[in-house]
Amino acid sequence: MSGPSTYKPSTGFEKWLDERLPIVRLGWDSFVDFPTPRNLNYWYTFGGILTVCLMVQILTGIVLAMHYVPHVDMAFASVERIDRDVNFGWLLRNIHAVGASMFFLAVYMHIFRGLYYGSYKAPRELLWILGVVIYLLMMAAAFLGYVLPWGQMSFWGATVITELFGALPLIGGPVTEWLWGGFSVGNATLNRFFSLHYLIPFLIAGVVGLHIWALHVPGNNNPTGLTAKTSNDTLPFHPYYTVKDGFAIVVFLVIFAFFVFYWPDALGHADNYIEADPLVTPAHIVPEWYLLPFYAILRAVPDKLGGVILMFGAIGVLFILPWLDTSRVRSMRYRPVAKWFFAFFVVACLGLGWAGAELPDNKVPVLGAIGVDFLLLGRVLTLYYFAYFLVILPVLGFVEKPKPRPASIEADVLGSKKSGDAAAPAGAPAE
Amino acid sequence: MTDVNNTPDSGQDPSRRDFIHIAAVGATAVGGAFVIWPFIDQMNPAADTLAEASTEVNLADIDEGVTVTVMFRSKPHFVRRRTQAEIDEARGVDVSSLPDRDARNVNIEAGAPATDENRSALTAMVDDGVEVDDALRAAFLVSGANCTHLGCVPTGEAGAYDGWFCPCHGSHYDTSARIRRGPAPENLPIPPMTFISATTVRLG
C-alpha cells in the first residue's frame, strides 16, 4: 500500500531537508496520508493505545529509576520511600504499576482483535510474528519489573519462574544458577533484573518500529478481511484515524486514571507489601493477573518438565498460527462456525485466568458439586486452548462453508444492498 | 576465480587466497566467541558467592515436634525433631510405592533406597570421639526446604501425609520429607551433615 509519496515540501528549509534526510516525508507518508481502510472499528484503536502505554511506561520508569535502589537490603525501603517521601513519587509509581496492567489489557484486546479478523494471515504473517515477539518481551519486562519492589510476591515469583528453567534436562541446574548468579534468588539476581528491566522497553520500542513497518507494507487489515483495492476503500490516516485513535486513547486514559487515583492496588497483590523473606513462602502465591492463564497451563500437567513445555508451547503456538489456520477467509465475520469456536476460546482464556488465580484443589462454584476442582477446570481449558490452534483452526478451513462476502470494503461500508450479490463464491480466496 | 589467477606468473594462487579468507573469518569467529564468553560467564555465581560456608545447628535447642529453618549455602533447610509417631509413620511406608525411590542423600551412596533410615540423621557422619544417641539421630530429619518443583518453601505439619505441603502447586511431602503427591519430581534433598558434638550438627 505504500504507493508513490504525495509529500510536497512547501518551504525552502523542507526542500533542503528532504534532499538530505527525508524524515518529514517518512512521517507524512506513514501517519498523515497513509491510505487506511475506511471501515476500521474501535477494536483497531488499540495499536495507538499501546504506543501510548509504552511511552508512559518508559517515561515513568526512567524517573522511578532515579529513586530506586537495586539492593536486597534497600530495594523494599526505597520503593516505600518513593510512595511516601519523593515528590509525586506516589503518582509516578502508581502510574507505572497500573500502567503495566493497562498495557496488558490493551495488548490482549489487540491480540483478540487480530485473532477474530484473521490479521495474522497472508500477507501479514511477519507482522503477526513481530507482535508475538513484542508480547514475549512485554511478559519478560513485566516479570522482571515485578521483582524489583522486593516484596514477598516479588521474591517467590522470581524463584518459581527461574526454577522453571531447572526443569531442563542436564543443563537445568547450571542454567538456573547462571540466571541467579548464586544458589538462590539474591542480590546478584536483583541487580541483573533491574538492568534488564531497564533494557527491555527499548528493545520493545525497536520491535514496535519493525511491527509498524511490516504493517505499512500490506496496509491495515479490516473487519471485512478484504484487501483494499481502490482509493474508495481507504481514507487518509489523518485526520480520520488520528482523531478516532485520539478519542479512544482519551477514553482509555480515563479508565487508566480511575485505577491510578482511586484503586491503585486493585490489580496487585497485598503480599507484595511484605518485604521478601527467603524462609517463608506466602500461603498462596500467584502471578499478576495478566499471566494467570499461563500459570494455570503450567499447573495443568502433573510433571515438572511437561508443565514448563506446555506453558512455553502456549505462546510458541502463536508463532505458527498463520500456517495453522487453513481457511482462505480472513475475517470471522464471514465464518459462521469459527466465530463460535473463537468466542469459546476467549471464554477459555478467561477461565484459565480464573483457574490460575485459585488453589488447584479448590472446588469450582456450582460445578464443585460434581467434583470439578480448579485443577480439572484448568486441564479441560488447557486442552481447548491447544485444540483451538492445533485441531479446530486447521480442520475448520476445510469443512466450514463461509458466508458470502461483500464485493469491496466500499460496498460493505456504504451499504449498497446489491453488492452482496456480487460476493465471491464460498470458499474462494478473500482477495 | 578467473583464469588470470590461475596463471603461474600472476603470483596469486586461488587456493592460497581462499585459505587466507577462510582463516581470517575463522579467526574472527573464534575471537568473537572468546569475547562473548566473559559477557556470559559474568552472570555465573561470583567467587565470594562460591566460597562455601558451613552452618552449625545446636540440636539441644530443638524440642520434639519442632522444626527450625536454617540457612545453609544461601538456601533454607529444615531441621526437624520428629515425634515417635512421625518416625513410625515414615518407616511404615513401602519404598516401592514412592514416586521417588531414591534417598537423595549425599551422605550415603548415590541411588540408595528412600527408606526413612536412609533419610534421617542416622546417615550423618560423626566426628572422631563424639558419641551420639541413636534415638536422637533417628528423630532428626535435616533436608533442603525448597520444594523440588519450583523452589517454594513448603508449610510444615501439613498436607495429606503429615509432613510438608507446598502451597504453590500442591506437592505433599511425608514425615521423611519424601514427595508423595503433586508435581514435585524428587524428595527434598538431604545436605552433607556431621555431628561435631553429641548435640551439634554441622551442615557442609
PDB file of N, CA, C and O in Angstrom, chain A residues 208-275:
ATOM      1  N   VAL A 208       8.647  -2.611  17.896  1.00  0.00           N
ATOM      2  CA  VAL A 208       7.437  -1.885  17.510  1.00  0.00           C
ATOM      3  C   VAL A 208       7.677  -1.153  16.175  1.00  0.00           C
ATOM      4  O   VAL A 208       6.820  -1.136  15.300  1.00  0.00           O
ATOM      5  N   GLY A 209       8.906  -0.601  16.026  1.00  0.00           N
ATOM      6  CA  GLY A 209       9.254   0.046  14.753  1.00  0.00           C
ATOM      7  C   GLY A 209       9.137  -0.932  13.593  1.00  0.00           C
ATOM      8  O   GLY A 209       8.536  -0.616  12.556  1.00  0.00           O
ATOM      9  N   LEU A 210       9.655  -2.154  13.792  1.00  0.00           N
ATOM     10  CA  LEU A 210       9.553  -3.178  12.749  1.00  0.00           C
ATOM     11  C   LEU A 210       8.095  -3.571  12.513  1.00  0.00           C
ATOM     12  O   LEU A 210       7.658  -3.808  11.391  1.00  0.00           O
ATOM     13  N   HIS A 211       7.332  -3.661  13.621  1.00  0.00           N
ATOM     14  CA  HIS A 211       5.916  -4.042  13.574  1.00  0.00           C
ATOM     15  C   HIS A 211       5.135  -3.040  12.711  1.00  0.00           C
ATOM     16  O   HIS A 211       4.338  -3.438  11.859  1.00  0.00           O
ATOM     17  N   ILE A 212       5.408  -1.750  12.916  1.00  0.00           N
ATOM     18  CA  ILE A 212       4.693  -0.720  12.141  1.00  0.00           C
ATOM     19  C   ILE A 212       5.173  -0.733  10.691  1.00  0.00           C
ATOM     20  O   ILE A 212       4.376  -0.579   9.758  1.00  0.00           O
ATOM     21  N   TRP A 213       6.451  -0.976  10.511  1.00  0.00           N
ATOM     22  CA  TRP A 213       6.992  -1.086   9.155  1.00  0.00           C
ATOM     23  C   TRP A 213       6.283  -2.226   8.410  1.00  0.00           C
ATOM     24  O   TRP A 213       5.800  -2.071   7.283  1.00  0.00           O
ATOM     25  N   ALA A 214       6.223  -3.406   9.096  1.00  0.00           N
ATOM     26  CA  ALA A 214       5.577  -4.562   8.476  1.00  0.00           C
ATOM     27  C   ALA A 214       4.085  -4.328   8.266  1.00  0.00           C
ATOM     28  O   ALA A 214       3.471  -4.923   7.379  1.00  0.00           O
ATOM     29  N   LEU A 215       3.490  -3.446   9.072  1.00  0.00           N
ATOM     30  CA  LEU A 215       2.074  -3.104   8.889  1.00  0.00           C
ATOM     31  C   LEU A 215       1.895  -2.231   7.654  1.00  0.00           C
ATOM     32  O   LEU A 215       0.943  -2.393   6.893  1.00  0.00           O
ATOM     33  N   HIS A 216       2.842  -1.325   7.447  1.00  0.00           N
ATOM     34  CA  HIS A 216       2.666  -0.341   6.386  1.00  0.00           C
ATOM     35  C   HIS A 216       3.005  -0.869   5.001  1.00  0.00           C
ATOM     36  O   HIS A 216       2.792  -0.181   4.011  1.00  0.00           O
ATOM     37  N   VAL A 217       3.521  -2.104   4.913  1.00  0.00           N
ATOM     38  CA  VAL A 217       3.734  -2.683   3.588  1.00  0.00           C
ATOM     39  C   VAL A 217       2.414  -3.202   3.005  1.00  0.00           C
ATOM     40  O   VAL A 217       1.972  -2.719   1.968  1.00  0.00           O
ATOM     41  N   PRO A 218       1.708  -4.148   3.677  1.00  0.00           N
ATOM     42  CA  PRO A 218       0.414  -4.563   3.117  1.00  0.00           C
ATOM     43  C   PRO A 218      -0.713  -3.605   3.506  1.00  0.00           C
ATOM     44  O   PRO A 218      -1.788  -3.659   2.919  1.00  0.00           O
ATOM     45  N   GLY A 219      -0.519  -2.746   4.489  1.00  0.00           N
ATOM     46  CA  GLY A 219      -1.582  -1.890   4.994  1.00  0.00           C
ATOM     47  C   GLY A 219      -2.424  -2.624   6.021  1.00  0.00           C
ATOM     48  O   GLY A 219      -2.251  -3.823   6.250  1.00  0.00           O
ATOM     49  N   ASN A 220      -3.358  -1.885   6.659  1.00  0.00           N
ATOM     50  CA  ASN A 220      -4.194  -2.469   7.707  1.00  0.00           C
ATOM     51  C   ASN A 220      -5.110  -3.546   7.150  1.00  0.00           C
ATOM     52  O   ASN A 220      -5.636  -3.409   6.050  1.00  0.00           O
ATOM     53  N   ASN A 221      -5.308  -4.582   7.968  1.00  0.00           N
ATOM     54  CA  ASN A 221      -6.450  -5.461   7.737  1.00  0.00           C
ATOM     55  C   ASN A 221      -7.682  -4.671   8.172  1.00  0.00           C
ATOM     56  O   ASN A 221      -7.561  -3.527   8.634  1.00  0.00           O
ATOM     57  N   ASN A 222      -8.861  -5.236   8.027  1.00  0.00           N
ATOM     58  CA  ASN A 222     -10.070  -4.503   8.425  1.00  0.00           C
ATOM     59  C   ASN A 222     -11.156  -5.507   8.737  1.00  0.00           C
ATOM     60  O   ASN A 222     -10.991  -6.697   8.472  1.00  0.00           O
ATOM     61  N   PRO A 223     -12.274  -5.069   9.318  1.00  0.00           N
ATOM     62  CA  PRO A 223     -13.288  -6.032   9.762  1.00  0.00           C
ATOM     63  C   PRO A 223     -13.837  -6.942   8.659  1.00  0.00           C
ATOM     64  O   PRO A 223     -14.340  -8.017   8.964  1.00  0.00           O
ATOM     65  N   THR A 224     -13.774  -6.545   7.400  1.00  0.00           N
ATOM     66  CA  THR A 224     -14.249  -7.454   6.352  1.00  0.00           C
ATOM     67  C   THR A 224     -13.172  -8.446   5.948  1.00  0.00           C
ATOM     68  O   THR A 224     -13.463  -9.452   5.311  1.00  0.00           O
ATOM     69  N   GLY A 225     -11.926  -8.146   6.289  1.00  0.00           N
ATOM     70  CA  GLY A 225     -10.826  -9.004   5.862  1.00  0.00           C
ATOM     71  C   GLY A 225     -10.501  -8.850   4.385  1.00  0.00           C
ATOM     72  O   GLY A 225      -9.599  -9.503   3.871  1.00  0.00           O
ATOM     73  N   LEU A 226     -11.248  -7.990   3.671  1.00  0.00           N
ATOM     74  CA  LEU A 226     -10.994  -7.796   2.241  1.00  0.00           C
ATOM     75  C   LEU A 226      -9.788  -6.876   2.072  1.00  0.00           C
ATOM     76  O   LEU A 226      -9.511  -6.027   2.906  1.00  0.00           O
ATOM     77  N   THR A 227      -9.092  -7.059   0.952  1.00  0.00           N
ATOM     78  CA  THR A 227      -7.955  -6.201   0.658  1.00  0.00           C
ATOM     79  C   THR A 227      -8.459  -4.918  -0.006  1.00  0.00           C
ATOM     80  O   THR A 227      -9.294  -4.975  -0.922  1.00  0.00           O
ATOM     81  N   ALA A 228      -7.961  -3.781   0.456  1.00  0.00           N
ATOM     82  CA  ALA A 228      -8.348  -2.512  -0.160  1.00  0.00           C
ATOM     83  C   ALA A 228      -7.813  -2.467  -1.586  1.00  0.00           C
ATOM     84  O   ALA A 228      -6.632  -2.719  -1.814  1.00  0.00           O
ATOM     85  N   LYS A 229      -8.704  -2.184  -2.547  1.00  0.00           N
ATOM     86  CA  LYS A 229      -8.276  -2.227  -3.946  1.00  0.00           C
ATOM     87  C   LYS A 229      -8.264  -0.846  -4.577  1.00  0.00           C
ATOM     88  O   LYS A 229      -7.364  -0.508  -5.334  1.00  0.00           O
ATOM     89  N   THR A 230      -9.283  -0.053  -4.289  1.00  0.00           N
ATOM     90  CA  THR A 230      -9.355   1.269  -4.913  1.00  0.00           C
ATOM     91  C   THR A 230      -9.258   2.340  -3.832  1.00  0.00           C
ATOM     92  O   THR A 230      -9.368   2.045  -2.631  1.00  0.00           O
ATOM     93  N   SER A 231      -9.079   3.576  -4.270  1.00  0.00           N
ATOM     94  CA  SER A 231      -8.983   4.664  -3.298  1.00  0.00           C
ATOM     95  C   SER A 231     -10.322   4.882  -2.592  1.00  0.00           C
ATOM     96  O   SER A 231     -10.371   5.499  -1.533  1.00  0.00           O
ATOM     97  N   ASN A 232     -11.421   4.332  -3.155  1.00  0.00           N
ATOM     98  CA  ASN A 232     -12.715   4.439  -2.472  1.00  0.00           C
ATOM     99  C   ASN A 232     -12.773   3.550  -1.229  1.00  0.00           C
ATOM    100  O   ASN A 232     -13.641   3.717  -0.386  1.00  0.00           O
ATOM    101  N   ASP A 233     -11.882   2.577  -1.149  1.00  0.00           N
ATOM    102  CA  ASP A 233     -11.855   1.678   0.011  1.00  0.00           C
ATOM    103  C   ASP A 233     -11.118   2.299   1.191  1.00  0.00           C
ATOM    104  O   ASP A 233     -11.174   1.777   2.302  1.00  0.00           O
ATOM    105  N   THR A 234     -10.361   3.344   0.946  1.00  0.00           N
ATOM    106  CA  THR A 234      -9.485   3.871   2.003  1.00  0.00           C
ATOM    107  C   THR A 234      -9.755   5.344   2.286  1.00  0.00           C
ATOM    108  O   THR A 234     -10.428   6.041   1.514  1.00  0.00           O
ATOM    109  N   LEU A 235      -9.204   5.783   3.430  1.00  0.00           N
ATOM    110  CA  LEU A 235      -9.215   7.189   3.824  1.00  0.00           C
ATOM    111  C   LEU A 235      -7.793   7.519   4.264  1.00  0.00           C
ATOM    112  O   LEU A 235      -7.065   6.636   4.701  1.00  0.00           O
ATOM    113  N   PRO A 236      -7.391   8.770   4.165  1.00  0.00           N
ATOM    114  CA  PRO A 236      -6.074   9.118   4.696  1.00  0.00           C
ATOM    115  C   PRO A 236      -6.058   8.964   6.214  1.00  0.00           C
ATOM    116  O   PRO A 236      -7.059   9.230   6.885  1.00  0.00           O
ATOM    117  N   PHE A 237      -4.924   8.515   6.758  1.00  0.00           N
ATOM    118  CA  PHE A 237      -4.827   8.257   8.193  1.00  0.00           C
ATOM    119  C   PHE A 237      -5.178   9.516   8.989  1.00  0.00           C
ATOM    120  O   PHE A 237      -5.885   9.457   9.992  1.00  0.00           O
ATOM    121  N   HIS A 238      -4.673  10.657   8.515  1.00  0.00           N
ATOM    122  CA  HIS A 238      -5.014  11.927   9.156  1.00  0.00           C
ATOM    123  C   HIS A 238      -5.975  12.703   8.269  1.00  0.00           C
ATOM    124  O   HIS A 238      -5.735  12.797   7.071  1.00  0.00           O
ATOM    125  N   PRO A 239      -7.055  13.239   8.799  1.00  0.00           N
ATOM    126  CA  PRO A 239      -7.435  13.314  10.210  1.00  0.00           C
ATOM    127  C   PRO A 239      -8.316  12.162  10.678  1.00  0.00           C
ATOM    128  O   PRO A 239      -8.632  12.106  11.859  1.00  0.00           O
ATOM    129  N   TYR A 240      -8.716  11.224   9.761  1.00  0.00           N
ATOM    130  CA  TYR A 240      -9.759  10.259  10.130  1.00  0.00           C
ATOM    131  C   TYR A 240      -9.350   9.363  11.286  1.00  0.00           C
ATOM    132  O   TYR A 240     -10.111   9.138  12.228  1.00  0.00           O
ATOM    133  N   TYR A 241      -8.136   8.796  11.216  1.00  0.00           N
ATOM    134  CA  TYR A 241      -7.774   7.850  12.266  1.00  0.00           C
ATOM    135  C   TYR A 241      -6.952   8.480  13.377  1.00  0.00           C
ATOM    136  O   TYR A 241      -6.904   7.935  14.483  1.00  0.00           O
ATOM    137  N   THR A 242      -6.334   9.621  13.123  1.00  0.00           N
ATOM    138  CA  THR A 242      -5.694  10.309  14.252  1.00  0.00           C
ATOM    139  C   THR A 242      -6.771  10.728  15.248  1.00  0.00           C
ATOM    140  O   THR A 242      -6.603  10.600  16.463  1.00  0.00           O
ATOM    141  N   VAL A 243      -7.910  11.182  14.722  1.00  0.00           N
ATOM    142  CA  VAL A 243      -8.995  11.617  15.612  1.00  0.00           C
ATOM    143  C   VAL A 243      -9.654  10.415  16.283  1.00  0.00           C
ATOM    144  O   VAL A 243      -9.909  10.420  17.483  1.00  0.00           O
ATOM    145  N   LYS A 244      -9.910   9.360  15.496  1.00  0.00           N
ATOM    146  CA  LYS A 244     -10.559   8.177  16.077  1.00  0.00           C
ATOM    147  C   LYS A 244      -9.658   7.552  17.155  1.00  0.00           C
ATOM    148  O   LYS A 244     -10.114   7.236  18.257  1.00  0.00           O
ATOM    149  N   ASP A 245      -8.366   7.366  16.831  1.00  0.00           N
ATOM    150  CA  ASP A 245      -7.422   6.834  17.816  1.00  0.00           C
ATOM    151  C   ASP A 245      -7.337   7.764  19.023  1.00  0.00           C
ATOM    152  O   ASP A 245      -7.296   7.314  20.167  1.00  0.00           O
ATOM    153  N   GLY A 246      -7.302   9.070  18.738  1.00  0.00           N
ATOM    154  CA  GLY A 246      -7.191  10.047  19.821  1.00  0.00           C
ATOM    155  C   GLY A 246      -8.350   9.934  20.787  1.00  0.00           C
ATOM    156  O   GLY A 246      -8.164   9.933  22.011  1.00  0.00           O
ATOM    157  N   PHE A 247      -9.565   9.790  20.269  1.00  0.00           N
ATOM    158  CA  PHE A 247     -10.731   9.654  21.134  1.00  0.00           C
ATOM    159  C   PHE A 247     -10.625   8.378  21.977  1.00  0.00           C
ATOM    160  O   PHE A 247     -10.871   8.390  23.184  1.00  0.00           O
ATOM    161  N   ALA A 248     -10.229   7.284  21.319  1.00  0.00           N
ATOM    162  CA  ALA A 248     -10.100   6.016  22.048  1.00  0.00           C
ATOM    163  C   ALA A 248      -9.030   6.129  23.142  1.00  0.00           C
ATOM    164  O   ALA A 248      -9.203   5.605  24.246  1.00  0.00           O
ATOM    165  N   ILE A 249      -7.947   6.834  22.832  1.00  0.00           N
ATOM    166  CA  ILE A 249      -6.876   6.997  23.822  1.00  0.00           C
ATOM    167  C   ILE A 249      -7.399   7.770  25.037  1.00  0.00           C
ATOM    168  O   ILE A 249      -7.122   7.410  26.187  1.00  0.00           O
ATOM    169  N   VAL A 250      -8.209   8.801  24.789  1.00  0.00           N
ATOM    170  CA  VAL A 250      -8.749   9.591  25.900  1.00  0.00           C
ATOM    171  C   VAL A 250      -9.644   8.715  26.783  1.00  0.00           C
ATOM    172  O   VAL A 250      -9.529   8.717  28.013  1.00  0.00           O
ATOM    173  N   VAL A 251     -10.514   7.914  26.162  1.00  0.00           N
ATOM    174  CA  VAL A 251     -11.388   7.026  26.938  1.00  0.00           C
ATOM    175  C   VAL A 251     -10.544   6.039  27.753  1.00  0.00           C
ATOM    176  O   VAL A 251     -10.788   5.799  28.934  1.00  0.00           O
ATOM    177  N   PHE A 252      -9.518   5.497  27.100  1.00  0.00           N
ATOM    178  CA  PHE A 252      -8.635   4.550  27.775  1.00  0.00           C
ATOM    179  C   PHE A 252      -7.934   5.213  28.966  1.00  0.00           C
ATOM    180  O   PHE A 252      -7.831   4.635  30.051  1.00  0.00           O
ATOM    181  N   LEU A 253      -7.488   6.443  28.772  1.00  0.00           N
ATOM    182  CA  LEU A 253      -6.781   7.141  29.847  1.00  0.00           C
ATOM    183  C   LEU A 253      -7.713   7.468  31.019  1.00  0.00           C
ATOM    184  O   LEU A 253      -7.256   7.548  32.167  1.00  0.00           O
ATOM    185  N   VAL A 254      -9.005   7.615  30.748  1.00  0.00           N
ATOM    186  CA  VAL A 254      -9.956   7.836  31.843  1.00  0.00           C
ATOM    187  C   VAL A 254      -9.991   6.598  32.746  1.00  0.00           C
ATOM    188  O   VAL A 254      -9.940   6.703  33.977  1.00  0.00           O
ATOM    189  N   ILE A 255     -10.051   5.425  32.116  1.00  0.00           N
ATOM    190  CA  ILE A 255     -10.060   4.174  32.891  1.00  0.00           C
ATOM    191  C   ILE A 255      -8.723   4.026  33.635  1.00  0.00           C
ATOM    192  O   ILE A 255      -8.673   3.686  34.822  1.00  0.00           O
ATOM    193  N   PHE A 256      -7.644   4.305  32.931  1.00  0.00           N
ATOM    194  CA  PHE A 256      -6.291   4.280  33.490  1.00  0.00           C
ATOM    195  C   PHE A 256      -6.243   5.166  34.745  1.00  0.00           C
ATOM    196  O   PHE A 256      -5.834   4.744  35.836  1.00  0.00           O
ATOM    197  N   ALA A 257      -6.721   6.407  34.601  1.00  0.00           N
ATOM    198  CA  ALA A 257      -6.659   7.369  35.706  1.00  0.00           C
ATOM    199  C   ALA A 257      -7.531   6.915  36.875  1.00  0.00           C
ATOM    200  O   ALA A 257      -7.166   7.106  38.040  1.00  0.00           O
ATOM    201  N   PHE A 258      -8.656   6.265  36.565  1.00  0.00           N
ATOM    202  CA  PHE A 258      -9.508   5.780  37.648  1.00  0.00           C
ATOM    203  C   PHE A 258      -8.716   4.838  38.552  1.00  0.00           C
ATOM    204  O   PHE A 258      -8.736   4.960  39.777  1.00  0.00           O
ATOM    205  N   PHE A 259      -7.998   3.908  37.943  1.00  0.00           N
ATOM    206  CA  PHE A 259      -7.203   2.975  38.746  1.00  0.00           C
ATOM    207  C   PHE A 259      -6.068   3.690  39.464  1.00  0.00           C
ATOM    208  O   PHE A 259      -5.798   3.432  40.637  1.00  0.00           O
ATOM    209  N   VAL A 260      -5.382   4.592  38.771  1.00  0.00           N
ATOM    210  CA  VAL A 260      -4.240   5.274  39.378  1.00  0.00           C
ATOM    211  C   VAL A 260      -4.678   6.042  40.626  1.00  0.00           C
ATOM    212  O   VAL A 260      -4.038   5.974  41.671  1.00  0.00           O
ATOM    213  N   PHE A 261      -5.807   6.754  40.529  1.00  0.00           N
ATOM    214  CA  PHE A 261      -6.177   7.659  41.618  1.00  0.00           C
ATOM    215  C   PHE A 261      -7.084   7.024  42.663  1.00  0.00           C
ATOM    216  O   PHE A 261      -7.074   7.427  43.819  1.00  0.00           O
ATOM    217  N   TYR A 262      -7.887   6.046  42.268  1.00  0.00           N
ATOM    218  CA  TYR A 262      -8.875   5.526  43.217  1.00  0.00           C
ATOM    219  C   TYR A 262      -8.653   4.076  43.623  1.00  0.00           C
ATOM    220  O   TYR A 262      -9.183   3.633  44.631  1.00  0.00           O
ATOM    221  N   TRP A 263      -7.918   3.298  42.812  1.00  0.00           N
ATOM    222  CA  TRP A 263      -7.854   1.870  43.097  1.00  0.00           C
ATOM    223  C   TRP A 263      -6.483   1.305  42.702  1.00  0.00           C
ATOM    224  O   TRP A 263      -6.414   0.288  42.023  1.00  0.00           O
ATOM    225  N   PRO A 264      -5.420   1.975  43.120  1.00  0.00           N
ATOM    226  CA  PRO A 264      -4.096   1.637  42.560  1.00  0.00           C
ATOM    227  C   PRO A 264      -3.612   0.230  42.900  1.00  0.00           C
ATOM    228  O   PRO A 264      -2.833  -0.338  42.161  1.00  0.00           O
ATOM    229  N   ASP A 265      -4.091  -0.329  44.011  1.00  0.00           N
ATOM    230  CA  ASP A 265      -3.600  -1.657  44.388  1.00  0.00           C
ATOM    231  C   ASP A 265      -4.546  -2.782  43.998  1.00  0.00           C
ATOM    232  O   ASP A 265      -4.297  -3.942  44.303  1.00  0.00           O
ATOM    233  N   ALA A 266      -5.621  -2.427  43.295  1.00  0.00           N
ATOM    234  CA  ALA A 266      -6.619  -3.445  42.959  1.00  0.00           C
ATOM    235  C   ALA A 266      -6.029  -4.546  42.088  1.00  0.00           C
ATOM    236  O   ALA A 266      -6.410  -5.707  42.189  1.00  0.00           O
ATOM    237  N   LEU A 267      -5.089  -4.196  41.236  1.00  0.00           N
ATOM    238  CA  LEU A 267      -4.577  -5.175  40.283  1.00  0.00           C
ATOM    239  C   LEU A 267      -3.300  -5.842  40.789  1.00  0.00           C
ATOM    240  O   LEU A 267      -2.721  -6.674  40.110  1.00  0.00           O
ATOM    241  N   GLY A 268      -2.863  -5.457  41.976  1.00  0.00           N
ATOM    242  CA  GLY A 268      -1.659  -6.077  42.544  1.00  0.00           C
ATOM    243  C   GLY A 268      -2.021  -7.072  43.629  1.00  0.00           C
ATOM    244  O   GLY A 268      -3.168  -7.504  43.738  1.00  0.00           O
ATOM    245  N   HIS A 269      -1.058  -7.426  44.446  1.00  0.00           N
ATOM    246  CA  HIS A 269      -1.302  -8.408  45.490  1.00  0.00           C
ATOM    247  C   HIS A 269      -0.774  -7.869  46.821  1.00  0.00           C
ATOM    248  O   HIS A 269       0.361  -7.404  46.897  1.00  0.00           O
ATOM    249  N   ALA A 270      -1.614  -7.967  47.856  1.00  0.00           N
ATOM    250  CA  ALA A 270      -1.260  -7.382  49.155  1.00  0.00           C
ATOM    251  C   ALA A 270       0.052  -7.933  49.705  1.00  0.00           C
ATOM    252  O   ALA A 270       0.809  -7.229  50.359  1.00  0.00           O
ATOM    253  N   ASP A 271       0.343  -9.224  49.430  1.00  0.00           N
ATOM    254  CA  ASP A 271       1.566  -9.833  49.969  1.00  0.00           C
ATOM    255  C   ASP A 271       2.832  -9.138  49.485  1.00  0.00           C
ATOM    256  O   ASP A 271       3.889  -9.314  50.081  1.00  0.00           O
ATOM    257  N   ASN A 272       2.733  -8.360  48.411  1.00  0.00           N
ATOM    258  CA  ASN A 272       3.948  -7.700  47.929  1.00  0.00           C
ATOM    259  C   ASN A 272       4.290  -6.470  48.756  1.00  0.00           C
ATOM    260  O   ASN A 272       5.325  -5.843  48.529  1.00  0.00           O
ATOM    261  N   TYR A 273       3.443  -6.140  49.737  1.00  0.00           N
ATOM    262  CA  TYR A 273       3.796  -5.088  50.687  1.00  0.00           C
ATOM    263  C   TYR A 273       4.462  -5.660  51.936  1.00  0.00           C
ATOM    264  O   TYR A 273       4.636  -4.979  52.930  1.00  0.00           O
ATOM    265  N   ILE A 274       4.788  -6.959  51.883  1.00  0.00           N
ATOM    266  CA  ILE A 274       5.609  -7.575  52.935  1.00  0.00           C
ATOM    267  C   ILE A 274       6.989  -7.789  52.323  1.00  0.00           C
ATOM    268  O   ILE A 274       7.098  -8.302  51.206  1.00  0.00           O
ATOM    269  N   GLU A 275       8.038  -7.349  53.030  1.00  0.00           N
ATOM    270  CA  GLU A 275       9.375  -7.469  52.452  1.00  0.00           C
ATOM    271  C   GLU A 275       9.743  -8.935  52.227  1.00  0.00           C
ATOM    272  O   GLU A 275       9.333  -9.822  52.976  1.00  0.00           O
TER     273      GLU A 275
END
